[in-house]
Amino acid sequence: MFETDAELAELDALFQAHLANANPHMTAIVKPERRLNARQVARYLTGTKHVAFATVTSRGEPRVSPLDALFVHGRFTLSTGGEATKLKHLRRNPACSAVHMDGDRVAVAVNGVVEWITRDHIDHDEIHRVWSHNYESDPYSWGDQIIFFRIKPQTMWAYAFHPEEFPE
């Protein structure tokens, strides 16, 4: 877990803001007794988690692909090869979404915009170090001009059928 108290507070605020504006159907499912707090989410999302990652084509058509994600400082960080079609979509339109879910057990969803983590980005070295440690290899050695990015959330929510299974 990499999150500071301030980052956890920001994440909790995102969860609360989203659910404050949610429609009745969603709030009937993600009711208070099924919600996770930021500390529970950050602890659960330690290590590799798989997400369905969505972008939008130039014609406004949705596209989704599975990606590995690491949760670092309250943000999903991701990587892909430099020739991936999703990068073309994101460069044209930075809007993106991701969801990690395990059936009805748990879900964490985020909608936002891409933030590129280039080698000169202030957070690059830490993110690169986390990815290298997690995979026990340097992601840049994987070939194909690896690109790091993360989702800067505009909305985010988390759900668990049994939140007590997710310790703080």
mmCIF file of C-alpha atoms in Angstrom:
data_model
loop_
_atom_site.group_PDB
_atom_site.id
_atom_site.type_symbol
_atom_site.label_atom_id
_atom_site.label_comp_id
_atom_site.label_asym_id
_atom_site.label_seq_id
_atom_site.Cartn_x
_atom_site.Cartn_y
_atom_site.Cartn_z
ATOM 1 C CA MET A 1 0.000 0.000 0.000
ATOM 2 C CA PHE A 2 1.517 3.318 -1.134
ATOM 3 C CA GLU A 3 -1.208 5.786 -0.167
ATOM 4 C CA THR A 4 -0.715 8.643 2.274
ATOM 5 C CA ASP A 5 -3.464 9.754 4.643
ATOM 6 C CA ALA A 6 -4.146 12.735 2.348
ATOM 7 C CA GLU A 7 -4.441 10.452 -0.700
ATOM 8 C CA LEU A 8 -6.814 8.159 1.184
ATOM 9 C CA ALA A 9 -8.943 11.155 2.188
ATOM 10 C CA GLU A 10 -9.057 12.276 -1.464
ATOM 11 C CA LEU A 11 -10.071 8.781 -2.542
ATOM 12 C CA ASP A 12 -12.816 8.611 0.107
ATOM 13 C CA ALA A 13 -14.081 11.996 -1.117
ATOM 14 C CA LEU A 14 -14.234 10.653 -4.694
ATOM 15 C CA PHE A 15 -16.251 7.641 -3.521
ATOM 16 C CA GLN A 16 -18.648 9.814 -1.534
ATOM 17 C CA ALA A 17 -19.104 12.368 -4.321
ATOM 18 C CA HIS A 18 -19.904 9.670 -6.869
ATOM 19 C CA LEU A 19 -22.446 7.942 -4.664
ATOM 20 C CA ALA A 20 -24.032 11.249 -3.619
ATOM 21 C CA ASN A 21 -24.945 11.767 -7.288
ATOM 22 C CA ALA A 22 -25.718 8.137 -8.133
ATOM 23 C CA ASN A 23 -29.114 7.070 -9.408
ATOM 24 C CA PRO A 24 -31.486 5.041 -7.218
ATOM 25 C CA HIS A 25 -30.675 1.770 -8.987
ATOM 26 C CA MET A 26 -26.975 2.117 -8.216
ATOM 27 C CA THR A 27 -27.518 3.200 -4.621
ATOM 28 C CA ALA A 28 -29.824 0.213 -4.109
ATOM 29 C CA ILE A 29 -26.904 -2.050 -5.075
ATOM 30 C CA VAL A 30 -23.996 -0.050 -3.669
ATOM 31 C CA LYS A 31 -25.823 0.661 -0.436
ATOM 32 C CA PRO A 32 -23.917 1.829 2.636
ATOM 33 C CA GLU A 33 -23.416 -1.667 4.054
ATOM 34 C CA ARG A 34 -21.737 -2.774 0.792
ATOM 35 C CA ARG A 35 -19.335 0.126 0.358
ATOM 36 C CA LEU A 36 -15.603 -0.011 0.800
ATOM 37 C CA ASN A 37 -13.570 2.868 2.138
ATOM 38 C CA ALA A 38 -10.317 4.090 0.603
ATOM 39 C CA ARG A 39 -8.086 2.207 3.034
ATOM 40 C CA GLN A 40 -9.888 -1.075 2.283
ATOM 41 C CA VAL A 41 -9.600 -0.448 -1.463
ATOM 42 C CA ALA A 42 -5.919 0.495 -1.344
ATOM 43 C CA ARG A 43 -5.061 -2.563 0.756
ATOM 44 C CA TYR A 44 -7.064 -4.872 -1.519
ATOM 45 C CA LEU A 45 -5.554 -3.435 -4.714
ATOM 46 C CA THR A 46 -1.989 -4.190 -3.604
ATOM 47 C CA GLY A 47 -0.098 -6.040 -6.336
ATOM 48 C CA THR A 48 -1.235 -6.834 -9.844
ATOM 49 C CA LYS A 49 -4.948 -6.493 -10.490
ATOM 50 C CA HIS A 50 -6.553 -7.040 -13.858
ATOM 51 C CA VAL A 51 -8.877 -4.391 -15.209
ATOM 52 C CA ALA A 52 -11.161 -3.961 -18.162
ATOM 53 C CA PHE A 53 -9.797 -0.726 -19.645
ATOM 54 C CA ALA A 54 -12.019 1.337 -21.948
ATOM 55 C CA THR A 55 -11.222 4.028 -24.506
ATOM 56 C CA VAL A 56 -13.195 5.753 -27.253
ATOM 57 C CA THR A 57 -12.443 5.617 -30.997
ATOM 58 C CA SER A 58 -12.473 8.684 -33.226
ATOM 59 C CA ARG A 59 -16.045 7.730 -34.185
ATOM 60 C CA GLY A 60 -17.136 7.648 -30.549
ATOM 61 C CA GLU A 61 -17.233 3.858 -30.389
ATOM 62 C CA PRO A 62 -16.200 2.244 -27.097
ATOM 63 C CA ARG A 63 -13.282 -0.178 -26.998
ATOM 64 C CA VAL A 64 -12.271 -2.282 -24.009
ATOM 65 C CA SER A 65 -9.213 -4.412 -23.385
ATOM 66 C CA PRO A 66 -7.813 -6.338 -20.443
ATOM 67 C CA LEU A 67 -4.755 -4.805 -18.795
ATOM 68 C CA ASP A 68 -2.624 -5.336 -15.728
ATOM 69 C CA ALA A 69 -2.863 -2.466 -13.281
ATOM 70 C CA LEU A 70 -0.984 -1.482 -10.158
ATOM 71 C CA PHE A 71 -2.652 0.847 -7.676
ATOM 72 C CA VAL A 72 -0.113 3.482 -6.647
ATOM 73 C CA HIS A 73 -0.983 6.565 -4.584
ATOM 74 C CA GLY A 74 -4.714 6.119 -5.117
ATOM 75 C CA ARG A 75 -4.510 5.772 -8.898
ATOM 76 C CA PHE A 76 -4.589 2.852 -11.281
ATOM 77 C CA THR A 77 -1.258 2.830 -13.144
ATOM 78 C CA LEU A 78 -1.059 0.855 -16.359
ATOM 79 C CA SER A 79 1.340 0.085 -19.164
ATOM 80 C CA THR A 80 1.113 -1.066 -22.746
ATOM 81 C CA GLY A 81 3.212 -1.385 -25.858
ATOM 82 C CA GLY A 82 3.921 1.751 -27.861
ATOM 83 C CA GLU A 83 1.986 0.547 -30.908
ATOM 84 C CA ALA A 84 -1.237 -0.314 -29.035
ATOM 85 C CA THR A 85 -4.401 1.017 -30.634
ATOM 86 C CA LYS A 86 -5.596 2.212 -27.221
ATOM 87 C CA LEU A 87 -2.744 4.744 -27.215
ATOM 88 C CA LYS A 88 -4.013 6.258 -30.469
ATOM 89 C CA HIS A 89 -7.486 6.552 -28.922
ATOM 90 C CA LEU A 90 -6.108 8.165 -25.759
ATOM 91 C CA ARG A 91 -3.945 10.646 -27.646
ATOM 92 C CA ARG A 92 -7.000 11.764 -29.590
ATOM 93 C CA ASN A 93 -9.388 11.648 -26.613
ATOM 94 C CA PRO A 94 -7.932 11.199 -23.095
ATOM 95 C CA ALA A 95 -11.231 9.958 -21.621
ATOM 96 C CA CYS A 96 -10.963 6.439 -20.228
ATOM 97 C CA SER A 97 -12.489 4.062 -17.724
ATOM 98 C CA ALA A 98 -11.380 0.960 -15.894
ATOM 99 C CA VAL A 99 -13.032 -1.579 -13.673
ATOM 100 C CA HIS A 100 -11.549 -4.346 -11.605
ATOM 101 C CA MET A 101 -14.081 -6.909 -10.470
ATOM 102 C CA ASP A 102 -14.270 -10.354 -9.028
ATOM 103 C CA GLY A 103 -17.824 -11.469 -9.727
ATOM 104 C CA ASP A 104 -20.195 -10.156 -7.072
ATOM 105 C CA ARG A 105 -17.435 -10.200 -4.452
ATOM 106 C CA VAL A 106 -15.783 -6.844 -5.198
ATOM 107 C CA ALA A 107 -15.661 -4.092 -7.821
ATOM 108 C CA VAL A 108 -13.645 -0.896 -8.118
ATOM 109 C CA ALA A 109 -14.532 1.410 -11.013
ATOM 110 C CA VAL A 110 -12.950 4.633 -12.201
ATOM 111 C CA ASN A 111 -13.830 7.115 -14.941
ATOM 112 C CA GLY A 112 -11.391 9.839 -15.816
ATOM 113 C CA VAL A 113 -8.655 10.949 -18.156
ATOM 114 C CA VAL A 114 -5.265 9.540 -18.982
ATOM 115 C CA GLU A 115 -2.144 11.023 -17.434
ATOM 116 C CA TRP A 116 1.041 10.063 -19.271
ATOM 117 C CA ILE A 117 3.916 8.920 -17.068
ATOM 118 C CA THR A 118 6.860 9.753 -19.296
ATOM 119 C CA ARG A 119 10.449 9.331 -18.143
ATOM 120 C CA ASP A 120 10.585 13.013 -17.184
ATOM 121 C CA HIS A 121 7.330 12.900 -15.165
ATOM 122 C CA ILE A 122 7.857 13.690 -11.480
ATOM 123 C CA ASP A 123 6.374 10.315 -10.446
ATOM 124 C CA HIS A 124 8.042 8.194 -13.137
ATOM 125 C CA ASP A 125 10.911 6.835 -11.072
ATOM 126 C CA GLU A 126 8.679 5.624 -8.256
ATOM 127 C CA ILE A 127 6.137 4.066 -10.627
ATOM 128 C CA HIS A 128 8.900 2.436 -12.649
ATOM 129 C CA ARG A 129 10.441 1.077 -9.436
ATOM 130 C CA VAL A 130 7.073 -0.305 -8.243
ATOM 131 C CA TRP A 131 6.414 -2.013 -11.579
ATOM 132 C CA SER A 132 9.962 -3.407 -11.755
ATOM 133 C CA HIS A 133 9.717 -4.782 -8.218
ATOM 134 C CA ASN A 134 6.245 -6.227 -8.777
ATOM 135 C CA TYR A 135 7.208 -8.051 -11.978
ATOM 136 C CA GLU A 136 10.811 -8.758 -10.978
ATOM 137 C CA SER A 137 11.981 -7.253 -14.262
ATOM 138 C CA ASP A 138 12.350 -3.848 -15.858
ATOM 139 C CA PRO A 139 9.178 -3.104 -17.864
ATOM 140 C CA TYR A 140 11.289 -1.268 -20.447
ATOM 141 C CA SER A 141 12.989 -4.596 -21.213
ATOM 142 C CA TRP A 142 9.638 -6.038 -22.344
ATOM 143 C CA GLY A 143 10.146 -4.408 -25.749
ATOM 144 C CA ASP A 144 7.818 -2.512 -28.054
ATOM 145 C CA GLN A 145 8.389 0.938 -26.491
ATOM 146 C CA ILE A 146 6.535 0.398 -23.207
ATOM 147 C CA ILE A 147 4.353 3.341 -22.171
ATOM 148 C CA PHE A 148 3.272 4.027 -18.583
ATOM 149 C CA PHE A 149 0.114 5.947 -17.798
ATOM 150 C CA ARG A 150 -2.426 6.318 -15.044
ATOM 151 C CA ILE A 151 -6.031 7.313 -14.759
ATOM 152 C CA LYS A 152 -6.692 10.696 -13.227
ATOM 153 C CA PRO A 153 -10.133 10.009 -11.748
ATOM 154 C CA GLN A 154 -13.168 12.188 -12.219
ATOM 155 C CA THR A 155 -15.456 9.632 -10.572
ATOM 156 C CA MET A 156 -14.700 6.475 -8.669
ATOM 157 C CA TRP A 157 -16.602 3.955 -6.582
ATOM 158 C CA ALA A 158 -16.046 0.646 -4.829
ATOM 159 C CA TYR A 159 -18.370 -2.176 -3.834
ATOM 160 C CA ALA A 160 -18.124 -5.446 -1.934
ATOM 161 C CA PHE A 161 -20.920 -7.854 -1.163
ATOM 162 C CA HIS A 162 -19.203 -8.531 2.187
ATOM 163 C CA PRO A 163 -17.005 -5.515 3.036
ATOM 164 C CA GLU A 164 -15.867 -7.246 6.219
ATOM 165 C CA GLU A 165 -13.756 -9.522 3.975
ATOM 166 C CA PHE A 166 -11.606 -6.483 3.120
ATOM 167 C CA PRO A 167 -9.626 -5.318 6.163
ATOM 168 C CA GLU A 168 -8.361 -1.805 6.562
#
